[in-house]
Structures are given as structure tokens and as C-alpha cells.
XYZ file of N, CA and C in Angstrom:
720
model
N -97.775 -17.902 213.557
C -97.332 -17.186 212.364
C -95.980 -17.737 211.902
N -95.936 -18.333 210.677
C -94.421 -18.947 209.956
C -93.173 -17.651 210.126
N -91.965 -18.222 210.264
C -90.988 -17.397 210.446
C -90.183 -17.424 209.051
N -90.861 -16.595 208.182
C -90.331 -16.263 207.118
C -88.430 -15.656 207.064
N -88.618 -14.894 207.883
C -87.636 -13.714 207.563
C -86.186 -14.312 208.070
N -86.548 -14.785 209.572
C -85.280 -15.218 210.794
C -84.822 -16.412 210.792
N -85.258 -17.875 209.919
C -84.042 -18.328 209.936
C -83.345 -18.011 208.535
N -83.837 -17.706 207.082
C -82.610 -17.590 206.016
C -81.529 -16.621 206.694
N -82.234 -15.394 207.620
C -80.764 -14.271 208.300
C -80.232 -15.533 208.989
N -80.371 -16.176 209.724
C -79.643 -16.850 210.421
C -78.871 -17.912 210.036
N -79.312 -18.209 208.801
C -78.492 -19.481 207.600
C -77.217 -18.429 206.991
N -77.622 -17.298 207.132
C -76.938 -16.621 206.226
C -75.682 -15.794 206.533
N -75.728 -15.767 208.312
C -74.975 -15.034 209.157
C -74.200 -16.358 209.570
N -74.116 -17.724 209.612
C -73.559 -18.651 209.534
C -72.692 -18.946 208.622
N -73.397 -18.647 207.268
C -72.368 -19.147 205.843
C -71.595 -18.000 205.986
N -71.507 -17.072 206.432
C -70.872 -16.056 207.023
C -69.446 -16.090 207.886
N -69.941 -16.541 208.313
C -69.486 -17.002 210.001
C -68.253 -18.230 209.066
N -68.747 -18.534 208.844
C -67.859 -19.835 208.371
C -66.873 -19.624 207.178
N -67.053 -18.831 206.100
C -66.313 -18.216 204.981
C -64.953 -17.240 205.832
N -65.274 -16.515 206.884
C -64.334 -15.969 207.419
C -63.525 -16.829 208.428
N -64.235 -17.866 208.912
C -63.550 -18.671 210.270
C -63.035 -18.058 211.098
N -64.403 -17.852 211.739
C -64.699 -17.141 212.871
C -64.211 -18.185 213.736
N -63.520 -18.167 214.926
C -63.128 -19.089 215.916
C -63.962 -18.874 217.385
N -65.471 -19.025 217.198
C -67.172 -19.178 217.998
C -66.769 -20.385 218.910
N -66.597 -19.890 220.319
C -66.869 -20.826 221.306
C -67.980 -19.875 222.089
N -68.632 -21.189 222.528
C -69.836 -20.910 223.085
C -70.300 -21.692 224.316
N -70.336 -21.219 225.633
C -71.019 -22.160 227.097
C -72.145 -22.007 227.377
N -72.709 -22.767 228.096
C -73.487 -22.582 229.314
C -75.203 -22.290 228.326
N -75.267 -22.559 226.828
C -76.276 -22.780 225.966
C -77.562 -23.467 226.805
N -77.281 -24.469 227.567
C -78.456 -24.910 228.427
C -79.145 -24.164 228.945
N -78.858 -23.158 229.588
C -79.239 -22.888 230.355
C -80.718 -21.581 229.886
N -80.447 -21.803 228.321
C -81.554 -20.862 227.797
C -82.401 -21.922 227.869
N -83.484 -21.387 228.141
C -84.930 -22.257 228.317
C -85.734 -22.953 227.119
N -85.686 -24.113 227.045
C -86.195 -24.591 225.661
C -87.711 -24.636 225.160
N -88.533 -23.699 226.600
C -90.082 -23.521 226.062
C -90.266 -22.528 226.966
N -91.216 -20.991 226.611
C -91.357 -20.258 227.866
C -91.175 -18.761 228.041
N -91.491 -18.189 228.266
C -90.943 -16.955 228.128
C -89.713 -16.933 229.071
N -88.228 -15.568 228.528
C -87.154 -15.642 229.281
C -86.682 -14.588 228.926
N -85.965 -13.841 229.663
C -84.606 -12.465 229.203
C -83.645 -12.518 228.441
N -82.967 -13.091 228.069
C -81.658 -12.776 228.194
C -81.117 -11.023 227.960
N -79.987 -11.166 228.922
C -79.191 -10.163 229.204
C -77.878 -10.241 229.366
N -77.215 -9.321 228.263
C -75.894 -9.557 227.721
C -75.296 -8.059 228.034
N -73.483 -8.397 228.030
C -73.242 -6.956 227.694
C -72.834 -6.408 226.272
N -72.300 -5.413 226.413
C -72.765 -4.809 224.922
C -70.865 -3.970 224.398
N -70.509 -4.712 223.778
C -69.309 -4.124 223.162
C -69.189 -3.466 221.486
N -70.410 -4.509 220.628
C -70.509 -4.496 219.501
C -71.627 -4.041 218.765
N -71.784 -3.747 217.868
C -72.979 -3.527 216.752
C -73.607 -4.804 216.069
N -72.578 -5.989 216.222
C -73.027 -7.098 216.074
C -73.247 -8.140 217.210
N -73.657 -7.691 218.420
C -73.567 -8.384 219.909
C -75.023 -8.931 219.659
N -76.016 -8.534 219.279
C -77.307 -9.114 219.389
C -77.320 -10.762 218.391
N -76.168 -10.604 216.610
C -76.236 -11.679 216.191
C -75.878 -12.937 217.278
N -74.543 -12.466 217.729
C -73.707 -13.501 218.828
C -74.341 -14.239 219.899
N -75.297 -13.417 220.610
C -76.294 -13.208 221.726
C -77.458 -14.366 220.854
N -77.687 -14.109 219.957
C -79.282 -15.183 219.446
C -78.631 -16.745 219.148
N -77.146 -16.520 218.605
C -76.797 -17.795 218.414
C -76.573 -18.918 219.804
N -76.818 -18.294 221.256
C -76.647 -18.938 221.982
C -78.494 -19.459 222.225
N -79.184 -19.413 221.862
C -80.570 -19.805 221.692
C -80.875 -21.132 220.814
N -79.554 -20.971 219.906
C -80.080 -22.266 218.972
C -80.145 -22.847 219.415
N -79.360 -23.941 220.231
C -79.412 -25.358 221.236
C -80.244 -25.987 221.657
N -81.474 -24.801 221.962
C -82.692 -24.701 222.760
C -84.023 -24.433 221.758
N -83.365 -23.616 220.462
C -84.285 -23.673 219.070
C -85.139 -23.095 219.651
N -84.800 -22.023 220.000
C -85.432 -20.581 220.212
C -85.029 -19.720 219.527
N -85.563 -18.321 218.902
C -85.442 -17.077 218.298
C -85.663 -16.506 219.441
N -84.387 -14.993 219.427
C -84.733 -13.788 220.208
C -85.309 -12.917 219.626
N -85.934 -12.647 220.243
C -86.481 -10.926 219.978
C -85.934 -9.999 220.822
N -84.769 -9.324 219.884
C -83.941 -8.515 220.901
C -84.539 -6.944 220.577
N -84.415 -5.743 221.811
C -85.074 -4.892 221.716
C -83.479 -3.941 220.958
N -84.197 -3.067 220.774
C -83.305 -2.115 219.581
C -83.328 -0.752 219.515
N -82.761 0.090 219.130
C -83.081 1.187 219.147
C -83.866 1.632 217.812
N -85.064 2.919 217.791
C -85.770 2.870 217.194
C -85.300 3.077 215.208
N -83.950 3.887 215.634
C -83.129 4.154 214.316
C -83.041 3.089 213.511
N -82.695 1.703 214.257
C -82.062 0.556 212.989
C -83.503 0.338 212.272
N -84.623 0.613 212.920
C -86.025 -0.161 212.291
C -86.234 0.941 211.187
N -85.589 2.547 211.251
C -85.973 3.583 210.424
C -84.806 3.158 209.237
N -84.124 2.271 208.910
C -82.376 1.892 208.034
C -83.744 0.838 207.041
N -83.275 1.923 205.458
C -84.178 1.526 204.426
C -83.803 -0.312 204.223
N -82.521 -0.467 204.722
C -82.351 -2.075 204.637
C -82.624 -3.075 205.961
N -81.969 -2.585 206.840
C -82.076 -2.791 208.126
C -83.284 -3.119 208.847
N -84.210 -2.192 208.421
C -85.629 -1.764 209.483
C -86.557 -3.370 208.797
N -86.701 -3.356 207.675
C -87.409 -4.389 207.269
C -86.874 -6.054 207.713
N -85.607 -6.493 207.415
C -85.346 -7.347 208.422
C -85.638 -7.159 209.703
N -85.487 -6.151 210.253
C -85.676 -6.105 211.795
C -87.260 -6.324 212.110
N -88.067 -5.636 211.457
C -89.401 -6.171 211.895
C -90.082 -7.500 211.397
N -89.309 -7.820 210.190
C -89.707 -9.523 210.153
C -89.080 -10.357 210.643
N -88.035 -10.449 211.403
C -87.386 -11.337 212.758
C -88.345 -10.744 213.962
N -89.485 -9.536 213.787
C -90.242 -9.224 215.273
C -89.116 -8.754 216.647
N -88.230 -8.519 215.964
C -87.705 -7.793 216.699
C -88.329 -6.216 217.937
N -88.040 -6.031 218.526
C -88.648 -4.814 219.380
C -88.162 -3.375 219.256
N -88.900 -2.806 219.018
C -88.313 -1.296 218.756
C -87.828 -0.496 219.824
N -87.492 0.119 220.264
C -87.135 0.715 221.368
C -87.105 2.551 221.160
N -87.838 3.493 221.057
C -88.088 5.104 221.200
C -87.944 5.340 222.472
N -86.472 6.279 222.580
C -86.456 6.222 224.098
C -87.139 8.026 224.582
N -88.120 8.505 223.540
C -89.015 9.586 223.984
C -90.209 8.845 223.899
N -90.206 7.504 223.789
C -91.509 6.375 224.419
C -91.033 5.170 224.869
N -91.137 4.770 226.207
C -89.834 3.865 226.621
C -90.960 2.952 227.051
N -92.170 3.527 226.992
C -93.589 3.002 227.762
C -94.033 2.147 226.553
N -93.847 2.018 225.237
C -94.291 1.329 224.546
C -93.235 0.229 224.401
N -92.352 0.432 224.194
C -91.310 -0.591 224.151
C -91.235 -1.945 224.869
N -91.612 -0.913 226.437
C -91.562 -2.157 227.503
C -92.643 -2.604 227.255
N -94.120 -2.102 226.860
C -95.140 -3.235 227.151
C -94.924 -4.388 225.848
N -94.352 -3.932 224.467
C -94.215 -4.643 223.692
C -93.499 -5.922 224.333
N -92.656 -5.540 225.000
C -91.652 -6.490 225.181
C -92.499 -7.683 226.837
N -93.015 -6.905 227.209
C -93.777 -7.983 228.365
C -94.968 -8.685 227.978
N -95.611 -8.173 226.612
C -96.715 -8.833 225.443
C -95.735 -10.337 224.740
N -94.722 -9.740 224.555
C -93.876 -10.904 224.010
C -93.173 -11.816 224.585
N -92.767 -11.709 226.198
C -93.045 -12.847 227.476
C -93.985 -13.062 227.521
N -95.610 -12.562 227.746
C -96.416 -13.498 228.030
C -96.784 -14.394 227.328
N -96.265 -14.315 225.330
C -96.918 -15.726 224.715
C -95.921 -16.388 224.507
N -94.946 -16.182 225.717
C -93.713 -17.195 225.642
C -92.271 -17.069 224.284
N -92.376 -15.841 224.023
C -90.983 -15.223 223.563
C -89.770 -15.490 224.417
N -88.718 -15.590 223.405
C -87.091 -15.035 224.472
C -87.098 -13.538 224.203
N -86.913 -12.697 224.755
C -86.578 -11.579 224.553
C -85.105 -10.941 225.028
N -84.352 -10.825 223.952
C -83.367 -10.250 224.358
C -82.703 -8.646 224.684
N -82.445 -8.346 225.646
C -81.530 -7.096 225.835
C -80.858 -6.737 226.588
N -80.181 -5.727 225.811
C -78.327 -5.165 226.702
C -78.676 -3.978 227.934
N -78.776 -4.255 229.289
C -78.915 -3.997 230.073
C -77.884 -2.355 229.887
N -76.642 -2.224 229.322
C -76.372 -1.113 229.420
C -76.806 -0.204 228.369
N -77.447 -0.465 228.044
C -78.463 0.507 226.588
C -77.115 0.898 225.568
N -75.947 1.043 225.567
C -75.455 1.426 224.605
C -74.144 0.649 224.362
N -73.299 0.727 223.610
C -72.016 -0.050 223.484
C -70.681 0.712 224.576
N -70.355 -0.122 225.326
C -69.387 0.110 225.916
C -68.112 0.860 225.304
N -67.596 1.593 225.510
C -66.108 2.046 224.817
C -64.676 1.654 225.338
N -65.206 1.325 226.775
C -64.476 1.155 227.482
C -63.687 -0.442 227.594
N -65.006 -1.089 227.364
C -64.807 -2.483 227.253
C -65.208 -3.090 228.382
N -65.719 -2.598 229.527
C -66.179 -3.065 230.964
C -67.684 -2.851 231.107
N -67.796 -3.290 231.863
C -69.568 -3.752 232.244
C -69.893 -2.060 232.651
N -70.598 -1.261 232.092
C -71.377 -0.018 232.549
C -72.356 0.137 233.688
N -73.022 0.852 234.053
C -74.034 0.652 234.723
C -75.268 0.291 233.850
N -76.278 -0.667 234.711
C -77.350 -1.008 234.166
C -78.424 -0.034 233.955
N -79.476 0.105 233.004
C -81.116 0.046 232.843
C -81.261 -0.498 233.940
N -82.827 -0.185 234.154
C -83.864 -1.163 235.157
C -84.552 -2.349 234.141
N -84.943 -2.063 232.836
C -85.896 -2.468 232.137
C -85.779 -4.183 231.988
N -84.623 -4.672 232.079
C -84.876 -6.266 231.858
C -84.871 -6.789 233.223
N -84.336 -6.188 234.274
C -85.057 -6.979 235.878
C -86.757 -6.351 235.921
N -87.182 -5.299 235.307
C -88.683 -4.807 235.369
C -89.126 -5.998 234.570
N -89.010 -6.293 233.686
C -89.713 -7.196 232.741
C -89.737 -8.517 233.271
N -88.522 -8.931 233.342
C -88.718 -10.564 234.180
C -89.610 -10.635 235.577
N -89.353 -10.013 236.429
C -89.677 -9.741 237.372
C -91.284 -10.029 237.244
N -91.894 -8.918 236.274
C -93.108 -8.602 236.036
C -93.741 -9.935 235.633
N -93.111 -10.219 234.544
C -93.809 -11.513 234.099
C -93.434 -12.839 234.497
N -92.075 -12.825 235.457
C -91.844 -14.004 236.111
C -91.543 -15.094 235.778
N -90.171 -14.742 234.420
C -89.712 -15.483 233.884
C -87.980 -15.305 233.974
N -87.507 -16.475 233.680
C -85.882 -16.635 234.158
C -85.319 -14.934 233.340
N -84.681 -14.762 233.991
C -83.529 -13.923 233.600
C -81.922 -13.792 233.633
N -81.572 -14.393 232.153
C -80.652 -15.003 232.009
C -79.008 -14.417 231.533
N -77.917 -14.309 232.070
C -77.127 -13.404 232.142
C -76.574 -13.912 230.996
N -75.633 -13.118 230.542
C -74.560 -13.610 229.345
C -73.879 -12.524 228.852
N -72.655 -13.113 228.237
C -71.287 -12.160 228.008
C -71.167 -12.764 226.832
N -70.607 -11.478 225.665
C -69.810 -11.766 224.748
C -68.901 -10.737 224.725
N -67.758 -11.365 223.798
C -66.427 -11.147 223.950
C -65.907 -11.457 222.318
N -64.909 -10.262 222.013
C -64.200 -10.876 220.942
C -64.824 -9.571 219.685
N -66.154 -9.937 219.716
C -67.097 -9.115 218.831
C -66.665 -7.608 218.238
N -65.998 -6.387 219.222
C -65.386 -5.144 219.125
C -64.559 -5.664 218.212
N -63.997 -6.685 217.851
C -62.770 -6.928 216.849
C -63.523 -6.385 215.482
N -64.141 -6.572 215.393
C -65.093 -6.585 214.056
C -66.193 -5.668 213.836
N -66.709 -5.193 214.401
C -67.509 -3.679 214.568
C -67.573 -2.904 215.441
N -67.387 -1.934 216.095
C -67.761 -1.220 217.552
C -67.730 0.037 217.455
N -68.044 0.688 218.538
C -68.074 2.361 218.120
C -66.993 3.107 218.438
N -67.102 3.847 217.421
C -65.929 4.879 216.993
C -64.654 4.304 216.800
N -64.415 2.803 215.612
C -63.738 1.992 215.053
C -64.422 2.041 213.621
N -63.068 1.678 212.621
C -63.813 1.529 211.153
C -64.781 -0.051 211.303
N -64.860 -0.535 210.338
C -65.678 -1.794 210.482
C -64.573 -2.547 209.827
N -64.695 -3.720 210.398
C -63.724 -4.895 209.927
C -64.342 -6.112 209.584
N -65.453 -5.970 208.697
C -66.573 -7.048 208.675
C -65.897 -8.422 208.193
N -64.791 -8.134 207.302
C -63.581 -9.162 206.798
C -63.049 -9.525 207.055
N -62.717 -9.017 208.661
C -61.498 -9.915 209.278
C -61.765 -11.274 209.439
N -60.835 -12.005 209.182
C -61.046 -13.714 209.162
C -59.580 -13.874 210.641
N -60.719 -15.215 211.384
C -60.055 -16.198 211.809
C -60.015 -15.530 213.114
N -61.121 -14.366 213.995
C -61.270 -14.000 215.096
C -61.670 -14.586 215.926
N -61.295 -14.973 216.972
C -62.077 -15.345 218.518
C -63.497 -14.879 218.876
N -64.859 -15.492 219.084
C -65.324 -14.799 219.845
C -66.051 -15.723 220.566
N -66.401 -15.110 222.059
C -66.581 -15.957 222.879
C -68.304 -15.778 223.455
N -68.620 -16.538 223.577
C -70.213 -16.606 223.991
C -70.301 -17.561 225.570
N -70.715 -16.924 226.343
C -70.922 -17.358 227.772
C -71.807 -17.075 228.162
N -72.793 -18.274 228.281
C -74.372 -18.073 229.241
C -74.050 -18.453 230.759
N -74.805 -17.785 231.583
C -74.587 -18.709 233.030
C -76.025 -18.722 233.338
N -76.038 -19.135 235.075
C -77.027 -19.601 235.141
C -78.395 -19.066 235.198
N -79.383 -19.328 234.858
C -80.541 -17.672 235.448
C -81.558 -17.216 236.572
N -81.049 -16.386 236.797
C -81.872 -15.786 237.767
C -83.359 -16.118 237.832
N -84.067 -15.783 239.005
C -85.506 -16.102 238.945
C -85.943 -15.086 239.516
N -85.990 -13.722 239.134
C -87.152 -12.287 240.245
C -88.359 -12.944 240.051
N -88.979 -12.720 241.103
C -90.093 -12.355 241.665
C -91.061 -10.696 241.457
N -92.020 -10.991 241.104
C -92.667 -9.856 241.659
C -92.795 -8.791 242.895
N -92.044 -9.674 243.992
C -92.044 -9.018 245.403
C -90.736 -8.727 244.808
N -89.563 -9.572 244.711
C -88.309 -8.955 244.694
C -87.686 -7.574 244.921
N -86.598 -7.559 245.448
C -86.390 -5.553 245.704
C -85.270 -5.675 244.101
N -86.261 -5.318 243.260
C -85.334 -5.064 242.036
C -84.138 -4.111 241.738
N -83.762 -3.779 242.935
C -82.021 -2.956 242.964
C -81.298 -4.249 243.232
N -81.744 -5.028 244.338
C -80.778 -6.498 244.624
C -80.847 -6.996 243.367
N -81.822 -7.140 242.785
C -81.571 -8.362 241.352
C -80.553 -7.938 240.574
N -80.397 -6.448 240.074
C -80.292 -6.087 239.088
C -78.208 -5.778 239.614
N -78.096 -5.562 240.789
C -76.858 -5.438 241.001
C -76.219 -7.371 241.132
N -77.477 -7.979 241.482
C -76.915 -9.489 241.038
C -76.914 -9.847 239.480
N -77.490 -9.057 238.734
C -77.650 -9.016 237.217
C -75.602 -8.674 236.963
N -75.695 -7.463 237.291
C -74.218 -7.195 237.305
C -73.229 -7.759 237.246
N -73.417 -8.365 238.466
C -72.605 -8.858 239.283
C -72.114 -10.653 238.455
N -72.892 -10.849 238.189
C -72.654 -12.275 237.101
C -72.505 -11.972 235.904
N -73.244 -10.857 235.295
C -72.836 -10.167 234.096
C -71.221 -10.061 233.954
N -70.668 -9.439 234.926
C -69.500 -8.818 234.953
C -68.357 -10.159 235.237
N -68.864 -11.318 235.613
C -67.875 -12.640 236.042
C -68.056 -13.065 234.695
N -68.902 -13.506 233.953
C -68.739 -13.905 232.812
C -67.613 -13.155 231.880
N -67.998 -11.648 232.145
C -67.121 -11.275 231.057
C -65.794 -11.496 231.547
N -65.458 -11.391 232.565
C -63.980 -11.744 233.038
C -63.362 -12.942 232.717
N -64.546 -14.143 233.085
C -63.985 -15.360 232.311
C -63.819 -15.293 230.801
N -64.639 -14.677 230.365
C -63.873 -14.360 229.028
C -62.965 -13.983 228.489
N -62.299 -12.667 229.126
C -61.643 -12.076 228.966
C -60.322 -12.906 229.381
N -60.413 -13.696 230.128
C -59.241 -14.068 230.869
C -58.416 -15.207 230.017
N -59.805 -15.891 229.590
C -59.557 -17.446 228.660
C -59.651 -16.967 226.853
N -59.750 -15.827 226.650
C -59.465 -15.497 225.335
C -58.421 -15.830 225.023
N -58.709 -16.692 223.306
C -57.544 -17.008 222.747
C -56.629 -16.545 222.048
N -56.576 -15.174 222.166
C -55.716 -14.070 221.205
C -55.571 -13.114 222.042
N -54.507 -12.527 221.415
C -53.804 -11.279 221.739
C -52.974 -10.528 220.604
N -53.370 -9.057 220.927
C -53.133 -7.763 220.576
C -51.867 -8.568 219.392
N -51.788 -8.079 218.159
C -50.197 -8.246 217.284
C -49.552 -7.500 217.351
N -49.737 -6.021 218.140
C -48.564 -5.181 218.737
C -49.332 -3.472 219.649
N -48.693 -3.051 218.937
C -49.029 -1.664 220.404
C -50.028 -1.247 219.450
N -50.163 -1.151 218.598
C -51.670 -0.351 217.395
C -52.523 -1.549 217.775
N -52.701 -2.391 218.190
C -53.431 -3.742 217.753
C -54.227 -3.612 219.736
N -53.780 -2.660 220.034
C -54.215 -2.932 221.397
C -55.790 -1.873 222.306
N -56.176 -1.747 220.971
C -57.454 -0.611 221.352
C -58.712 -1.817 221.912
N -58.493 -3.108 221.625
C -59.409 -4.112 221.816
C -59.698 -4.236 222.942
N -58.610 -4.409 224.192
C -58.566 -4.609 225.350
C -58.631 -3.122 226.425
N -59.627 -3.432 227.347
C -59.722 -2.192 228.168
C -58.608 -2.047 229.175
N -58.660 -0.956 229.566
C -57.389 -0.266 230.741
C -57.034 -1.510 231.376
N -57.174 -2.072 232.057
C -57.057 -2.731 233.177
C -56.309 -3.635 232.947
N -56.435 -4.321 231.295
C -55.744 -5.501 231.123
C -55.071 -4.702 230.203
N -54.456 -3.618 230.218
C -53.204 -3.491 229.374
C -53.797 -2.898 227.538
N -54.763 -2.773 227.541
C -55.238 -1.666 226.497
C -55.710 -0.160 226.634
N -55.437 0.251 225.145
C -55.601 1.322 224.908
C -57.008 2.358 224.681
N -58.412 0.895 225.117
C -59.430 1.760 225.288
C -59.647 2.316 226.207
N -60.467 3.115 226.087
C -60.545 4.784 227.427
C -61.267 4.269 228.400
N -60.400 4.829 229.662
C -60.870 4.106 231.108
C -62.092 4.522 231.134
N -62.811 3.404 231.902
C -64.609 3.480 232.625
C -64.748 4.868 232.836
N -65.976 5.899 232.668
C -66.091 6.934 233.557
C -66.537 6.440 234.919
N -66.333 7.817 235.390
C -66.434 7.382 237.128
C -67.424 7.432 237.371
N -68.164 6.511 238.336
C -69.360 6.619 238.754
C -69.791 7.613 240.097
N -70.346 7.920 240.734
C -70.629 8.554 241.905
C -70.821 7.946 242.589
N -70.176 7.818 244.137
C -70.916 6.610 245.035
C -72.136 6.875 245.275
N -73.006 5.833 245.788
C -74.470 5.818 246.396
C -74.440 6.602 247.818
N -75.235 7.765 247.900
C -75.529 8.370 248.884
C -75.689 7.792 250.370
């Protein structure tokens, strides 16, 4: 079936990209698979993390099909792009359709993309995971591929105005290497190794970012730890 819809968005989120000078560094692009079904799994700071997230596919001249929540597909502008890029819907009072959509679309060799912490971080740190993208790889037995972006909250995030105009932002795109579950696999190990590289990427990001805060208002970007003003992680409960 011709891809009408997903590359002019993607010509178009470029001429984009470029009118503002966006300052887009991007690693470890190899390592998305250039034929095949695959995961990727990113974390999630932004409303625009899924554009950032597909542009690391080009290299490899792949389209994602990233899964979504069912609202953006119900957005009288929104929903219609979203289902002609084949994007995945996601009803989380049907979580059973979602996933098989999404393991229908590994088996004829889709990328499928999604944010392991189902929602946007506030905090700015890696959340706890979903099961659903170590269930899926696993199942169908295709790479599952970690990745961090960074920078992105500058420009949309939740409970921030939108700054779709800001020109001349950092943002950083980091693939590493990917995982391989198994069907036997004990999918708590994968998925805390999902984490666990999830969470190094973003650090290298965070660490090698090329900007900083322009004063004490300018500092909601960066989480607790490194000296911002977004709201610390909630606490987790230890494991029994």
C-alpha cells in the first residue's frame, strides 16, 4: 500500500525543523534495523517525542508506527494524519486490541514504536515501565531497541505553555544497542534491562547537552537532581 500521508508530514516537520534551527544531534541511527520487524522504545518527556523518535529511522528508511493514545486519533485534525501514517491506537479500557494491532504490525515487518512509560514524565527521569513493548518483542522475536530523547520538553510538555517557536534549541536523539527477548525470556529481567539502558542514554544526554537554563525562571527544564525546578520523581515502593 503507497504511503500517501507519512512522508509529505515528514518533509514538512523538517522544513520545520530547519526554519527554526533546531540544533538535532542524533547517535547510534544504525542500530535501527534496515528490514524486519523491531520496537523501538524511548522515553517520554514531550508531546512531540514520537516526531524526534521516527527521525532516528530515517538512516535505515524505515517509518514508525508509534502506538498512541486513543484521544489524538479522536482530534478532528490530528486523528486523520494519525491513521494515514497507520499509526496504532491505543484504548486503555481495550489494551487487548492495541497490542494485537501492534504484534499484526511486527509480523509483516513494521517498526513499531513506543514509550514504555505510557505517559510524559514531569519529572524529567525515566518512570517506571509498561510490560507491553518487552511483551511484543519478545512475542514476535524481534530486536528491541532502546532510545532517549532529550531537549524536546523545551518546546512542548505537560503542564507548560507550548513554545512551538522557539528557535535554535538542542535536541538530542540517542539510539543504543538492541536487545534480543526471547520467547522463553523472564520478561521482568528484559524489561528492567530495558530500563536500565533506557535510563544511561538519557544520562548521556543529559550530561553532553549543549545548553543551559538563561537563569532561575529558565530552569523548569532540568529535573531535581541536576539542579532544576521540575518536581522530584514520586517514590516508588520497594519490591516485596
Amino acid at each position: 500500500m503507497p504511503e500517501l500521508v507519512y512522508p509529505p508530514v515528514i518533509a514538512a516537520m523538517l522544513a520545520a525543523f530547519r526554519v527554526l534551527d533546531l540544533r538535532i544531534t542524533m547517535s547510534g541511527a544504525q542500530h535501527v534495523p534496515e528490514r524486519g520487524g523491531a520496537v523501538l522504545a524511548s522515553n517520554h518527556v514531550s508531546y512531540l517525542d514520537f516526531i524526534f523518535c521516527g527521525l532516528a529511522a530515517r538512516p535505515s528508511k524505515r517509518l514508525v508506527r508509534f502506538m498512541a493514545k486513543r484521544e489524538i486519533f479522536d482530534h478532528r485534525v490530528g486523528g486523520p494524519l494519525m491513521r494515514g501514517m497507520r499509526h496504532i491506537s491505543v484504548d486503555r479500557n481495550a489494551g487487548m486490541a492495541s497490542y494485537k494491532a501492534a504484534l499484526e504490525a511486527l509480523k509483516r515487518g513494521e517498526v513499531v514504536g513506543v514509550f514504555p512509560e505510557a505517559t510524559i514524565s514531569t519529572s524529567f527521569t525515566v518512570k517506571e515501565f509498561k510490560t507491553g513493548s518487552v511483551r511484543m518483542a519478545s512475542a514476535s522475536e524481534v530486536p528491541l531497541v532502546p532510545m532517549a530523547v532529550w531537549g524536546t520538553q523545551r518546546l512542548w510538555t505537560k503542564g507548560r505553555k507550548r513554545s512551538l517557536g522557539k528557535r535554535h534549541v538542542p535536541v538530542t536523539i540517542l539510539v543504543g544497542e538492541p536487545l534480543r527477548p526471547a520467547r522463553r525470556d523472564d520478561q521482568a529481567q528484559v524489561s528492567a534491562e530495558l530500563h536500565s539502558r533506557i535510563s544511561a542514554l538519557v544520562d548521556k544526554a543529559q550530561r553532553e547537552y549543549p545548553d543551559e537554563p538563561s537563569g532561575p525562571d529558565d530552569r523548569w527544564w532540568l529535573p531535581a537532581h541536576l539542579g532544576g525546578t521540575a518536581p522530584e520523581p514520586p517514590e516508588v515502593a520497594p519490591a516485596p
